[in-house]
Structures are given as C-alpha cells and as structure tokens.
mmCIF file of C-alpha atoms in Angstrom:
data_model
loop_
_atom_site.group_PDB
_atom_site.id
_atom_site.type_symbol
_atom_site.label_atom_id
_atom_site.label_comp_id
_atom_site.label_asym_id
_atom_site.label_seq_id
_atom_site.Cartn_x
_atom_site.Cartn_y
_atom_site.Cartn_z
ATOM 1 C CA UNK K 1007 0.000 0.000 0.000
ATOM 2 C CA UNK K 1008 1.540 3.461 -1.077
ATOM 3 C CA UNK K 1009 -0.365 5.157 1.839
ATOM 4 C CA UNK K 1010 0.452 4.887 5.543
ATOM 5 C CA UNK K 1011 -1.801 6.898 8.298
ATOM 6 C CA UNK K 1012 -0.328 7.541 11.088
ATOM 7 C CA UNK K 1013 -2.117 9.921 14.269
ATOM 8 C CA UNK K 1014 1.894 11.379 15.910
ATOM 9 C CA UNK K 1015 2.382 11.515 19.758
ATOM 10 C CA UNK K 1016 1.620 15.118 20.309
ATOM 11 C CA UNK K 1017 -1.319 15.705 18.186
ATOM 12 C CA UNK K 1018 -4.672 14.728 19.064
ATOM 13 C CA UNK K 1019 -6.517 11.635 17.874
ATOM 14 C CA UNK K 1020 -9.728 11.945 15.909
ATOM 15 C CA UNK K 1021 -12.277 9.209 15.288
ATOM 16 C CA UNK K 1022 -12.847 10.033 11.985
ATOM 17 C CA UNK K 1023 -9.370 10.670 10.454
ATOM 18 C CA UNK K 1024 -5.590 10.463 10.703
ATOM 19 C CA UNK K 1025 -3.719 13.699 11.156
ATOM 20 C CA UNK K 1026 -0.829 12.647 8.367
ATOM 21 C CA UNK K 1027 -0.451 10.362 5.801
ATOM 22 C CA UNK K 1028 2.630 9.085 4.512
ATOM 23 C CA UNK K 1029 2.838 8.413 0.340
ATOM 24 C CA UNK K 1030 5.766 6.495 -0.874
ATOM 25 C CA UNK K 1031 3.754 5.129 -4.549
ATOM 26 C CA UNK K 1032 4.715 6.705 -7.674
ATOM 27 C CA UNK K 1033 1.428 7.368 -9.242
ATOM 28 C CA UNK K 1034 -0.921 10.155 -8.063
ATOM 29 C CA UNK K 1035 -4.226 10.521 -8.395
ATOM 30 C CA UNK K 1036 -6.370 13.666 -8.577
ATOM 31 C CA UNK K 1037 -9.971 13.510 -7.754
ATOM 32 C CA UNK K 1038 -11.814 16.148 -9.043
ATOM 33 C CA UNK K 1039 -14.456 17.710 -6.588
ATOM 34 C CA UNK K 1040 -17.347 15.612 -6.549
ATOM 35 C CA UNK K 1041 -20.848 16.706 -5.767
ATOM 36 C CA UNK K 1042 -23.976 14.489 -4.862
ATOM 37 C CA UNK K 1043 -24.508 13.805 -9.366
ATOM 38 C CA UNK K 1044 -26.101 10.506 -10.380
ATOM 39 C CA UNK K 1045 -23.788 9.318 -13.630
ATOM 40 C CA UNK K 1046 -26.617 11.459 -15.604
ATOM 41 C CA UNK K 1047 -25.682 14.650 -13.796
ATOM 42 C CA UNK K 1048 -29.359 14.523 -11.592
ATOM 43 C CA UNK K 1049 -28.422 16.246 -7.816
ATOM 44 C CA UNK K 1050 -29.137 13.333 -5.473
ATOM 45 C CA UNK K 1051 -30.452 14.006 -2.009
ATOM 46 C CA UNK K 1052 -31.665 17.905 -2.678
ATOM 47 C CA UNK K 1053 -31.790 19.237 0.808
ATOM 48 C CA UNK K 1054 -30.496 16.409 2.526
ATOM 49 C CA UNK K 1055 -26.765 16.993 3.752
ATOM 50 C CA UNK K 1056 -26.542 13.308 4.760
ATOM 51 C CA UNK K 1057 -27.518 11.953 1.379
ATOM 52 C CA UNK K 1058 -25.343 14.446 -0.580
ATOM 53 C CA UNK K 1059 -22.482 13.670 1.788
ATOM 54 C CA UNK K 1060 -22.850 9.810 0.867
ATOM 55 C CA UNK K 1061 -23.170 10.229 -2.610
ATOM 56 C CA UNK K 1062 -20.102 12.752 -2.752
ATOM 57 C CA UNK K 1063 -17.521 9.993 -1.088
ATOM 58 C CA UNK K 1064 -19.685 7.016 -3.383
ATOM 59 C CA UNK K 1065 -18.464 9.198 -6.648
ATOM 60 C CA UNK K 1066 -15.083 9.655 -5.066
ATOM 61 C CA UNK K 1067 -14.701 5.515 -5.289
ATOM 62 C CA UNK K 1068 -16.167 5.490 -8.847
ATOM 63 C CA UNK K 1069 -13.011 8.079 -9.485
ATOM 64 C CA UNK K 1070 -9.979 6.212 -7.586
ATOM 65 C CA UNK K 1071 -11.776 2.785 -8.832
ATOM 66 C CA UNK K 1072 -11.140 4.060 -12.756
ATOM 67 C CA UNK K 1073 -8.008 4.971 -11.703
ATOM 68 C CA UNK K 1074 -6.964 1.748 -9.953
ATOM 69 C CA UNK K 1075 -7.387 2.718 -6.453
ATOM 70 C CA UNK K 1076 -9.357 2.930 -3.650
ATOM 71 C CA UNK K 1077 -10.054 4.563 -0.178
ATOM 72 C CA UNK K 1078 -6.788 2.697 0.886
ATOM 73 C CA UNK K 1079 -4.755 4.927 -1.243
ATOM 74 C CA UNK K 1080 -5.930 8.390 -0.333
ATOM 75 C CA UNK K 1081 -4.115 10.952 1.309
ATOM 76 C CA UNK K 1082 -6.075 13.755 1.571
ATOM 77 C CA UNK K 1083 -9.456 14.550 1.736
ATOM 78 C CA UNK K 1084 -11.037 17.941 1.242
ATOM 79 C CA UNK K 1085 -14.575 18.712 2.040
ATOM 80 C CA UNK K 1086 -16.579 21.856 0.950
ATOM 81 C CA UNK K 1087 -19.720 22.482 2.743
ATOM 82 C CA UNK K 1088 -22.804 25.060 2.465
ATOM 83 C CA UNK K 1089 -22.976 27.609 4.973
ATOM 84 C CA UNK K 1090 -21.245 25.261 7.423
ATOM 85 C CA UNK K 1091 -22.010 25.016 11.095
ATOM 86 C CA UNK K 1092 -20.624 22.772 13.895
ATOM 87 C CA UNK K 1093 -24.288 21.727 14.228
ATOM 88 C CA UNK K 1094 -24.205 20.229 10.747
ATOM 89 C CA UNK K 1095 -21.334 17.214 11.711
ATOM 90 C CA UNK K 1096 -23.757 14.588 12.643
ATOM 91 C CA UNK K 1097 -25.258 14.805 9.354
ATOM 92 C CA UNK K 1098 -21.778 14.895 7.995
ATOM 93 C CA UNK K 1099 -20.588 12.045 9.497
ATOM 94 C CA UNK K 1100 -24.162 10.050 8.738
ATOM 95 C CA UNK K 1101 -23.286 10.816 5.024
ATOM 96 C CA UNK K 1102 -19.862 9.074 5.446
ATOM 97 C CA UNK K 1103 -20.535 6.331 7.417
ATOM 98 C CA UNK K 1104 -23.392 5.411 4.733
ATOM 99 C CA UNK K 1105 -21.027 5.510 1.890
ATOM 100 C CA UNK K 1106 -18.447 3.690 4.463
ATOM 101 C CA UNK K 1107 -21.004 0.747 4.549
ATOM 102 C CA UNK K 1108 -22.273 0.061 1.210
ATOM 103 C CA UNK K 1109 -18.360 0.783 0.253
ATOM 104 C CA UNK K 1110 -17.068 -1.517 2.928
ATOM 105 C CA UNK K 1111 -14.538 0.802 3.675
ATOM 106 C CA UNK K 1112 -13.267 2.990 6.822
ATOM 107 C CA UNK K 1113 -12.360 6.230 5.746
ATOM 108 C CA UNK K 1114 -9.664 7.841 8.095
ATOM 109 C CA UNK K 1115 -7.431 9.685 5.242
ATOM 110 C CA UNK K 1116 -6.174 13.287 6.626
ATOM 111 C CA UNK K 1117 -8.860 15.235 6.017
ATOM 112 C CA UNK K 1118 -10.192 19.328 6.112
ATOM 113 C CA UNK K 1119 -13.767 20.472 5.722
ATOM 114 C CA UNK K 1120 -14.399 24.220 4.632
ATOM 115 C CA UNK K 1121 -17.415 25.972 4.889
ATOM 116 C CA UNK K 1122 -18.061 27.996 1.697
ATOM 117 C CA UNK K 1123 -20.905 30.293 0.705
ATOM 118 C CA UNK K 1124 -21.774 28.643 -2.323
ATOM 119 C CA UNK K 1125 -20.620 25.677 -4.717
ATOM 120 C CA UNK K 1126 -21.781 25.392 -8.158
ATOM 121 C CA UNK K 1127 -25.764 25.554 -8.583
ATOM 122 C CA UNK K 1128 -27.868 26.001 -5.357
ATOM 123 C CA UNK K 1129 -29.009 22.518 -5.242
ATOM 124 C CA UNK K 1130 -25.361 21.437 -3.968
ATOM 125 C CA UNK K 1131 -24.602 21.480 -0.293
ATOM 126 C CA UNK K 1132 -21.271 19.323 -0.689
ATOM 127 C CA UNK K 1133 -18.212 19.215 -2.387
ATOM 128 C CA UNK K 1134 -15.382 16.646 -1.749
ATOM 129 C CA UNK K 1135 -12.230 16.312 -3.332
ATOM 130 C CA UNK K 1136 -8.951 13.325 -2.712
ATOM 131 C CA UNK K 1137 -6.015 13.107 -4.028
ATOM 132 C CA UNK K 1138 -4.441 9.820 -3.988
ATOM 133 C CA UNK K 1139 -1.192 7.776 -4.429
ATOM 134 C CA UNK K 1140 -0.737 4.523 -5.860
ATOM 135 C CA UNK K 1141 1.863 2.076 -6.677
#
C-alpha cells in the first residue's frame, strides 16, 4: 500500500481521520471535486446533507476505482460544505458512514472540511475532493 496513516504523539486523535499520511507510490491521483450527481448529472439528495455527503464519497470511489485505487490509497481529503455550522457534523458524518457501509470501507485519510458560501448551482450542499497515491 503506497499510503500509511499515522495519528503522531503530540497531536490529538480523531475518530474520523488520521492527522498525516505518509505516500511512498509513484502514481498520483487527482480527484476532481465531486458533488452528490447521479452518472446522468441529476443532484441526489436535494436538501439532505446526509444523502449528498454519501453520494459525494460514493463518486469519489467510482473516481480512484477508474483509476486503480481505492479509499486505501488516499491521502487527503477535502470537504466543501454550504454555509457550514458545527451543528451540521452529525449529518456529515451520517453521510460518510453510509457511503463507508455500502463501500465496505473505513475512511480515516487526513482530512479538512471548509465551509463555503456557495458551490456550483444552489441545489449542492457538498463538495469533496482526494487526491491519492498509488503504486
């Protein structure tokens, strides 16, 4: 595996990621920013940050799967979220733990969630983007 997560002595630990990640592979991958699109460009889950969160990290595996990959090989994860409040995280972390499941995956990749005022047509309340590194 070209990705090792590690959580250093000195830093806290948090459930739901790894504070570094350590690439040693010699191909990267670039994941575009996905919103919650079916493959026919239809917004998924309108209204529903849990929904739009799943379908975000499900079209993030369709991406690393074309390109070889997998969860297992990301190293960074960056989240964009609508008018973001702390309030909002259980939702969040619903999302993930949905696409998690029907993934069979865990996750933990260093990871940074923004709120933003706006992504690309109203109906979107997510964005996620990974970049990846494979053998």
């Amino acid at each position: 595996m070209a990705v090792t997560l590690v959580n250093p002595t000195g830093l806290p630990k948090i459930d739901v990621y790894r504070q570094v990640s350590i690439a040693t592979g010699s191909k990267l991958v670039f994941v575009a920013g996905q919103v919650a699109w079916d493959a026919e460009g239809v917004t998924v889950g309108e209204g529903d940050l849990a929904a739009q969160v799943e379908r975000c990290y499900l079209n993030v595996g369709t991406a690393l799967a074309e390109a070889g990959g997998s969860f297992d090989d990301v190293a960074k994860l960056t989240a964009y979220v609508v008018d973001w409040t702390p309030d909002k995280m259980p939702l969040f972390l619903e999302g993930i733990a949905r696409a998690a499941a029907k993934l069979g995956i865990t996750p933990l990749a260093p990871a940074s969630l923004l709120g933003v005022a706006a992504l690309d047509i109203p109906e979107h309340l997510v964005e996620i983007e990974a970049v990846a590194v494979l053998d």
